[in-house]
PDB file of C-alpha atoms in Angstrom:
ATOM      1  CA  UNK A   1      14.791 -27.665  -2.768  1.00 50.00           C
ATOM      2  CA  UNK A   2      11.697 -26.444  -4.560  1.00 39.00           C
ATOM      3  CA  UNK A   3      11.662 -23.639  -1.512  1.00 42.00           C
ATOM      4  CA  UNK A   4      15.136 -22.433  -1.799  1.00 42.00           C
ATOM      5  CA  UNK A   5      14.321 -22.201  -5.682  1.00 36.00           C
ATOM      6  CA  UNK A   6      11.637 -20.008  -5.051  1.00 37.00           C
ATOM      7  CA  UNK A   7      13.039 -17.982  -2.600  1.00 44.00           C
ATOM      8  CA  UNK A   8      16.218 -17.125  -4.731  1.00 50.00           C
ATOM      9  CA  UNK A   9      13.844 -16.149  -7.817  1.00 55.00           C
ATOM     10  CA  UNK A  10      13.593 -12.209  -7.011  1.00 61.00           C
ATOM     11  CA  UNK A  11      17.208 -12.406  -6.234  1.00 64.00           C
ATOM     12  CA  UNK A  12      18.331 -14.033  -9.445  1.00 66.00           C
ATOM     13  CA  UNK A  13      15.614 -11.612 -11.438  1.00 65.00           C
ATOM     14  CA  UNK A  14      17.458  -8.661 -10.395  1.00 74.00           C
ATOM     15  CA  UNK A  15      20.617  -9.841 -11.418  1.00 70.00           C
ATOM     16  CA  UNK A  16      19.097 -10.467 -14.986  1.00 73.00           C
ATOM     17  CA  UNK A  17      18.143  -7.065 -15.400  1.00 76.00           C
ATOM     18  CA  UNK A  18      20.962  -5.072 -13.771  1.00 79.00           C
ATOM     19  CA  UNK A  19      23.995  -6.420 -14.361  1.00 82.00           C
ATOM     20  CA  UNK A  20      24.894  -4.727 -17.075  1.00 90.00           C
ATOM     21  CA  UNK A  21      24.009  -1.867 -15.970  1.00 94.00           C
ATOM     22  CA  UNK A  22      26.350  -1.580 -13.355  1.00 95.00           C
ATOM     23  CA  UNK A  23      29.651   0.428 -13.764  1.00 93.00           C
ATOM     24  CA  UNK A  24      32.092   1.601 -12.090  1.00 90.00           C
ATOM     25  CA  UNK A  25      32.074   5.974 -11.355  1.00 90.00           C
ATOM     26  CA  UNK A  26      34.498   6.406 -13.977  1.00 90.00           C
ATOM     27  CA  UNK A  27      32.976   4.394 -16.770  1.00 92.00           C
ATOM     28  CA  UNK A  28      28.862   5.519 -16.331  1.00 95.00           C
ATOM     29  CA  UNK A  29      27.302   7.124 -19.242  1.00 95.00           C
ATOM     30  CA  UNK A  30      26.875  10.483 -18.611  1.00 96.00           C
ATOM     31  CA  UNK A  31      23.249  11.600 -17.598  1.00 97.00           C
ATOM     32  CA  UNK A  32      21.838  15.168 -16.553  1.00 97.00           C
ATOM     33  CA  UNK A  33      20.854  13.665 -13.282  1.00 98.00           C
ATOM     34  CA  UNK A  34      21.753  11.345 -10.477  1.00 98.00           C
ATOM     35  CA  UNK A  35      19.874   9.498  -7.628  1.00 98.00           C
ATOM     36  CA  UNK A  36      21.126   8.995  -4.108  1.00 98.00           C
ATOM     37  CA  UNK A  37      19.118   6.934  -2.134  1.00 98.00           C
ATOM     38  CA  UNK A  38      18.810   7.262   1.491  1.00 96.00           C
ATOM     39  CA  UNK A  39      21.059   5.270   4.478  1.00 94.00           C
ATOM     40  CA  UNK A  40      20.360   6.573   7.457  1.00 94.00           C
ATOM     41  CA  UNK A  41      21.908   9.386   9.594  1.00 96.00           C
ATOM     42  CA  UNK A  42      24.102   9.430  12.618  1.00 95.00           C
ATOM     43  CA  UNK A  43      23.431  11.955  14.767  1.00 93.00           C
ATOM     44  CA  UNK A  44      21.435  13.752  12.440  1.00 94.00           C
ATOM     45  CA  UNK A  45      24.871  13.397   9.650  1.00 97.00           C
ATOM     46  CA  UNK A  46      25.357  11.065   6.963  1.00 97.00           C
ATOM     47  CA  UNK A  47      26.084   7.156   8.102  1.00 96.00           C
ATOM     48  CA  UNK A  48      29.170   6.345   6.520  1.00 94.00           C
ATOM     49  CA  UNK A  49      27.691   4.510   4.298  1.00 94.00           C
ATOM     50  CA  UNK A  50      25.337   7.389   2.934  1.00 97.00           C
ATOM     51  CA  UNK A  51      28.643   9.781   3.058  1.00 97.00           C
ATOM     52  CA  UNK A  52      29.817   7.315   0.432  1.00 97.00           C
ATOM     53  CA  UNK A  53      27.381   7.518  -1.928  1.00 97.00           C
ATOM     54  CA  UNK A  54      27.273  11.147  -1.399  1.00 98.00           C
ATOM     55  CA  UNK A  55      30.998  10.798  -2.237  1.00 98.00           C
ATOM     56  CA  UNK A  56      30.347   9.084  -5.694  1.00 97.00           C
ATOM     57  CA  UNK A  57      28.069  11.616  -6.243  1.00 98.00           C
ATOM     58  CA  UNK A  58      30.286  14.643  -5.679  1.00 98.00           C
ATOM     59  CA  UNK A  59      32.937  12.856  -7.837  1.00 97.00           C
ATOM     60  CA  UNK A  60      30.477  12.413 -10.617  1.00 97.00           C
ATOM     61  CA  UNK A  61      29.337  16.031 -10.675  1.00 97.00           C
ATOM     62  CA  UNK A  62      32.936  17.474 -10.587  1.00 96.00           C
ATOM     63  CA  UNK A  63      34.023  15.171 -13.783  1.00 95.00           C
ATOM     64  CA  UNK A  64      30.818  16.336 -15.601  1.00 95.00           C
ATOM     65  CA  UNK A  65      29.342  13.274 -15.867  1.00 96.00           C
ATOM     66  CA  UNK A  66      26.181  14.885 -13.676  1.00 97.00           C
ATOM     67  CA  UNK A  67      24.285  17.784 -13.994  1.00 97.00           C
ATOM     68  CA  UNK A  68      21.536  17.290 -10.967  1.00 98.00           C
ATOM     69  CA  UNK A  69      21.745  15.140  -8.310  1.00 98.00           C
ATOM     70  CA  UNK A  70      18.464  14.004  -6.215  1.00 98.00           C
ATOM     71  CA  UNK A  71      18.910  12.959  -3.342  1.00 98.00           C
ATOM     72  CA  UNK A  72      15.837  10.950  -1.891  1.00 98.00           C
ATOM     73  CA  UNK A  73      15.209   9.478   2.074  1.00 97.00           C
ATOM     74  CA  UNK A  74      13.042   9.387   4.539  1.00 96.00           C
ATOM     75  CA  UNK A  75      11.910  13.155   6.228  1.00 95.00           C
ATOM     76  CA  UNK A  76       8.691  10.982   8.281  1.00 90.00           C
ATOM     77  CA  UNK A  77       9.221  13.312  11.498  1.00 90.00           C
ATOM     78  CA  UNK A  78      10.052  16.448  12.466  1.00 88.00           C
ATOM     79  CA  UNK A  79      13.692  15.590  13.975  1.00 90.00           C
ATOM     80  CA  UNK A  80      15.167  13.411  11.153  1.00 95.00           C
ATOM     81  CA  UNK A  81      15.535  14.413   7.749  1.00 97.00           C
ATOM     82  CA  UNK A  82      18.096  12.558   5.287  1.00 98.00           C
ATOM     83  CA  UNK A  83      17.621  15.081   1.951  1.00 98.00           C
ATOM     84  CA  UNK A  84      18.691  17.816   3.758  1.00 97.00           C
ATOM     85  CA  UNK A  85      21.506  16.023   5.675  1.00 98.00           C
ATOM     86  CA  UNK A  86      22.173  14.838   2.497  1.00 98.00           C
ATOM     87  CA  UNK A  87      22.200  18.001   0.648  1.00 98.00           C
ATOM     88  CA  UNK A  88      24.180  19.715   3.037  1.00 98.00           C
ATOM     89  CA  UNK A  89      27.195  17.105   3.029  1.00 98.00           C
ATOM     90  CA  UNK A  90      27.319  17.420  -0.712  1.00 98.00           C
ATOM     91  CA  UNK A  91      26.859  21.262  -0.585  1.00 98.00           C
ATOM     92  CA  UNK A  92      30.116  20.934   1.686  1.00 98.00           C
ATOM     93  CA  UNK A  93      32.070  19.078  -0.916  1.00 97.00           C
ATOM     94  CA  UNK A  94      31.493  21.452  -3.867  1.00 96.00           C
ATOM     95  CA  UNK A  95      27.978  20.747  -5.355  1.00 97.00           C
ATOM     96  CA  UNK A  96      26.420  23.561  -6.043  1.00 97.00           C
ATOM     97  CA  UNK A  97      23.066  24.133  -4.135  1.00 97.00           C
ATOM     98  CA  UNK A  98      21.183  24.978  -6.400  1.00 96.00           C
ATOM     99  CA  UNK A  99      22.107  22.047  -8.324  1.00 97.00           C
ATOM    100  CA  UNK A 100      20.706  19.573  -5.349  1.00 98.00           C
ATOM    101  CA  UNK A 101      17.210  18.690  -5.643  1.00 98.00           C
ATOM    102  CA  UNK A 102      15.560  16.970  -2.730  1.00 98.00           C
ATOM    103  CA  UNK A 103      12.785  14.267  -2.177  1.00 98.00           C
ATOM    104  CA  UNK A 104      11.434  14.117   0.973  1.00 97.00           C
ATOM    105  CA  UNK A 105       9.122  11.300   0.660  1.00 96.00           C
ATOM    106  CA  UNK A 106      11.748   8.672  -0.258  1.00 96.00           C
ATOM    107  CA  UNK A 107      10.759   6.180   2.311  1.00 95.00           C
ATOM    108  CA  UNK A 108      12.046   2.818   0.563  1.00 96.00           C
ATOM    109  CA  UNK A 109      13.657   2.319  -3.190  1.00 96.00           C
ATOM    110  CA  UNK A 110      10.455   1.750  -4.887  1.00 97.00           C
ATOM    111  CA  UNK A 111       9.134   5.170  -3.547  1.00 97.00           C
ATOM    112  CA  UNK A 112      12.182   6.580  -4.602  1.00 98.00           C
ATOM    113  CA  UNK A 113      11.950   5.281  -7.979  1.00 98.00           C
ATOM    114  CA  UNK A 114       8.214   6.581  -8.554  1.00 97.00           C
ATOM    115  CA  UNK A 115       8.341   9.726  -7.172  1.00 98.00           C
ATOM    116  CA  UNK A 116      11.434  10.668  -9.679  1.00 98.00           C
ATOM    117  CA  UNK A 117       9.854   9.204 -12.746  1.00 98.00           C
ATOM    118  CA  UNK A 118       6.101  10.876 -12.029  1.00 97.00           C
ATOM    119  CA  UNK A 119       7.024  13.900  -9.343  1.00 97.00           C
ATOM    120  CA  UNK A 120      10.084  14.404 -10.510  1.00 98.00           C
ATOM    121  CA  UNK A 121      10.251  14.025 -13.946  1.00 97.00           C
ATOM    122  CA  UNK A 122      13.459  11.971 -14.309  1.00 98.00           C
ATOM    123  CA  UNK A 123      13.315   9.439 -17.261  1.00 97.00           C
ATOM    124  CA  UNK A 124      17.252   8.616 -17.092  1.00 98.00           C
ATOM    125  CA  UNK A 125      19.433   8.543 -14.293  1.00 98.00           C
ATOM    126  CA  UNK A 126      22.768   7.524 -12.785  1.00 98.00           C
ATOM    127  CA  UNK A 127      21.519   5.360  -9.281  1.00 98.00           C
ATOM    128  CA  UNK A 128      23.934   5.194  -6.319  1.00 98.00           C
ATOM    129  CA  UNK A 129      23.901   3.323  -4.018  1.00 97.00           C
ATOM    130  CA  UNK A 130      25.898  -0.021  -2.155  1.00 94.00           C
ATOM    131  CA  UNK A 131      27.314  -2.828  -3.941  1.00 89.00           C
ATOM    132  CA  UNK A 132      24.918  -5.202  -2.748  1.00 88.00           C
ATOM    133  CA  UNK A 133      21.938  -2.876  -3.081  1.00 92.00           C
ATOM    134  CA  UNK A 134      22.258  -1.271  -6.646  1.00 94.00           C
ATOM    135  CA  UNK A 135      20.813  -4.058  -8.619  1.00 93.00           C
ATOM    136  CA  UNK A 136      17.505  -3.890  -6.741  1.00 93.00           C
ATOM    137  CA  UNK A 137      17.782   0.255  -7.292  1.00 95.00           C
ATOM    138  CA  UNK A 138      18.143  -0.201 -11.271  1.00 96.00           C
ATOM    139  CA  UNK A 139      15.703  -3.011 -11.795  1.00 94.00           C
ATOM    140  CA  UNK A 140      12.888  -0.633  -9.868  1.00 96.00           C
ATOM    141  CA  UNK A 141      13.770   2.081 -11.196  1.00 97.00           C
ATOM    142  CA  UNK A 142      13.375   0.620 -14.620  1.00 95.00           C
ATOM    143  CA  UNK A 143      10.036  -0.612 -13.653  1.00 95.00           C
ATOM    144  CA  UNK A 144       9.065   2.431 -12.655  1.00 96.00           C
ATOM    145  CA  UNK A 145      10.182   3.991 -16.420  1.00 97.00           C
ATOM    146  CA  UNK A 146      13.386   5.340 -15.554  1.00 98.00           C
ATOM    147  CA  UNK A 147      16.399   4.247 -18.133  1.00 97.00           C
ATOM    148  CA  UNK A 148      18.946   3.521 -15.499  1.00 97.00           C
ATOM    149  CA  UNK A 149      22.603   2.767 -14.982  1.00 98.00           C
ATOM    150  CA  UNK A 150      23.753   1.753 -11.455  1.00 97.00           C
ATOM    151  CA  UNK A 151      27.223   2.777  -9.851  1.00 97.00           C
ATOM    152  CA  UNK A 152      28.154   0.455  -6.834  1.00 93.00           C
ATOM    153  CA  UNK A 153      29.827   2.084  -3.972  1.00 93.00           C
ATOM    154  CA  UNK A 154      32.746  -0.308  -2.776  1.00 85.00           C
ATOM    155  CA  UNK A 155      32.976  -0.773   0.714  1.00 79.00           C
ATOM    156  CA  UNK A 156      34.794  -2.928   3.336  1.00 69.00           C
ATOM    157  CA  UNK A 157      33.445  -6.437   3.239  1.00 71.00           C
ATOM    158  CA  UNK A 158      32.468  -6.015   7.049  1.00 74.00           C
ATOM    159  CA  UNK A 159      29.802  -7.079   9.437  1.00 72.00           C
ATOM    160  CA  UNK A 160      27.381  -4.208   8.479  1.00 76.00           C
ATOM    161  CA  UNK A 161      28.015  -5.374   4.592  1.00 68.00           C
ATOM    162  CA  UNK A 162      26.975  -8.541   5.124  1.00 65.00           C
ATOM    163  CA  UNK A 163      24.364  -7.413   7.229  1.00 69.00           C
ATOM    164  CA  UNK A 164      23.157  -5.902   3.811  1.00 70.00           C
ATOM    165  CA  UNK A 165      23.634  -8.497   1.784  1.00 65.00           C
ATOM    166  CA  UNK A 166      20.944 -10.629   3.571  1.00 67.00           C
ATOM    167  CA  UNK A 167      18.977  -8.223   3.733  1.00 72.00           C
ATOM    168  CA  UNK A 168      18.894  -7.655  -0.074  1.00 68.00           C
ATOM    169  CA  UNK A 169      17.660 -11.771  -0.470  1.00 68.00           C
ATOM    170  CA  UNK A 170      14.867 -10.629   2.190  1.00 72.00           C
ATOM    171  CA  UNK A 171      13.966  -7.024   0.313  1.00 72.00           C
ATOM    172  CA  UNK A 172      14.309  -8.720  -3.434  1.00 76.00           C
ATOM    173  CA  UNK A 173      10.921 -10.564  -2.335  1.00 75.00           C
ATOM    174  CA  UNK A 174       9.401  -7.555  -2.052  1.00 81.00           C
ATOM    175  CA  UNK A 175      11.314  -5.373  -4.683  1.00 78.00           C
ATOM    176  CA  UNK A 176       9.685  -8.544  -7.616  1.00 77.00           C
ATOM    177  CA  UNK A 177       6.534  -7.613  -5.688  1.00 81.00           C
ATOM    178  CA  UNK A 178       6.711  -3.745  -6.333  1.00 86.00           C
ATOM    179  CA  UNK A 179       7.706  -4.185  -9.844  1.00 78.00           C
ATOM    180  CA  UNK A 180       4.905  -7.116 -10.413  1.00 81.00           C
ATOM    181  CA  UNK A 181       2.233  -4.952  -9.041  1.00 82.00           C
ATOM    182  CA  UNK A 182       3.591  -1.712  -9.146  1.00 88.00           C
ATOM    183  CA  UNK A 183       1.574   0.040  -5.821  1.00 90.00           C
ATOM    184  CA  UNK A 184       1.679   3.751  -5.281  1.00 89.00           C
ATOM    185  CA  UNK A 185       4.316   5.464  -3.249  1.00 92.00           C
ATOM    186  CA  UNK A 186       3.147   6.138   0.536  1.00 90.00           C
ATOM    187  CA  UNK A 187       3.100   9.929  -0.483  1.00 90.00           C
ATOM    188  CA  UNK A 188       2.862  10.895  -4.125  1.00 89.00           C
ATOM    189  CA  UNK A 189       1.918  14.776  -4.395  1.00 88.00           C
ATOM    190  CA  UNK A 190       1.604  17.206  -7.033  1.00 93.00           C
ATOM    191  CA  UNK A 191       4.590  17.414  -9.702  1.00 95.00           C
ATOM    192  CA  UNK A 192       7.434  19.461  -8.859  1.00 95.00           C
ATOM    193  CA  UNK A 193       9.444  21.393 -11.345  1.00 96.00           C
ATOM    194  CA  UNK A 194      12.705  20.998  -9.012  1.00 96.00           C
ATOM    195  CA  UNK A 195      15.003  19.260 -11.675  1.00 97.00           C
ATOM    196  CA  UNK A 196      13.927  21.254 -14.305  1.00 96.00           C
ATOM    197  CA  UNK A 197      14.943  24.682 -12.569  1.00 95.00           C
ATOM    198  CA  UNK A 198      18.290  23.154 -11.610  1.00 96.00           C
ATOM    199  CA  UNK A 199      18.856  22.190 -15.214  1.00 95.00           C
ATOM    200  CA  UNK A 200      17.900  25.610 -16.523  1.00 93.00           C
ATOM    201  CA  UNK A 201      20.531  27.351 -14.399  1.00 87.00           C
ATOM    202  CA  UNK A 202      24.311  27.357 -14.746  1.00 72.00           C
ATOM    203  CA  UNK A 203      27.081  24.842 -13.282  1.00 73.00           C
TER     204      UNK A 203
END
């Protein structure tokens, strides 16, 4: 019993701190700039899942509740890049380009979180992401001194959602971790003026 206790802790932490930060796209505050976090590609396109969040994001800008959006994922190797998969499905669906900003060194949330706050820049954000995976985005994110608010992405309550479910009770072990002892990023870098010069030029 004492086990399962434990092992729920990170879980239960993260639901602390982020659930009321969690809205739905039409009732976020507004905020100059929004994150989308990585999900994989198909193909070299968007999973669906990614496409959804890029979705949200879209949404978001054309209401004017957005200004910038970041988009952040993994760019490791040569032949698979997520920001500018990314960037080019949102370009597609009437984001401006020059109003996309992209982090190539966004290999897992925590990196994604740092990188905006000290690379980036970004002290407040709207996060998107899953359902099951935005709570763990806004409690890093906060960690890493970013005032955040979290839209969840609904989806289809299918195998590859519960698939991520699980694998949030696994990752929340190591999400307490990163917040606890707050390691570098794999890659930090120099600072990049990227969200600035998108917020300096016209919708």
């Amino acid at each position: 019993m004492l086990g399962c206790v434990l092992a729920l802790l990170p879980a239960t932490w993260m639901h602390a701190v982020a659930n009321d930060r969690v809205r739905d796209a039409a009732e976020v505050p507004r905020a100059k700039v929004a994150v989308v976090f990585g999900a994989g590609l198909w193909g070299g396109e968007p999973s669906p899942y990614l496409a959804h969040r890029l979705d949200a994001a879209a949404e978001l800008y054309r209401a004017g509740r957005i200004e910038v959006v970041l988009v952040t994922g993994d760019n490791s190797r040569e032949e698979y890049d997520e920001p500018d998969a990314m960037r080019g499905y949102l370009t597609e669906r009437g984001v401006p380009d020059h109003r996309v900003v992209s982090d190539y060194a966004g290999f897992d949330t925590w990196d994604s979180c740092v990188r905006a706050r000290k690379i980036f820049g970004v002290d407040r954000a709207v996060l998107i992401s899953q359902g099951f995976h935005i709570r763990r985005a806004v409690a890093l994110c906060r960690d890493a001194g970013i005032s955040a608010y979290g839209v969840g992405v609904d989806e289809p309550h299918d195998a590859t959602w519960y698939y991520g479910g699980v694998r949030e009770l696994i990752a929340s072990g190591k999400a307490a971790g990163d917040a606890l002892f707050e390691p570098d990023p794999r890659f930090l870098g120099p600072r990049e003026s990227g969200i600035a010069r998108a917020l300096a030029t016209g919708r």
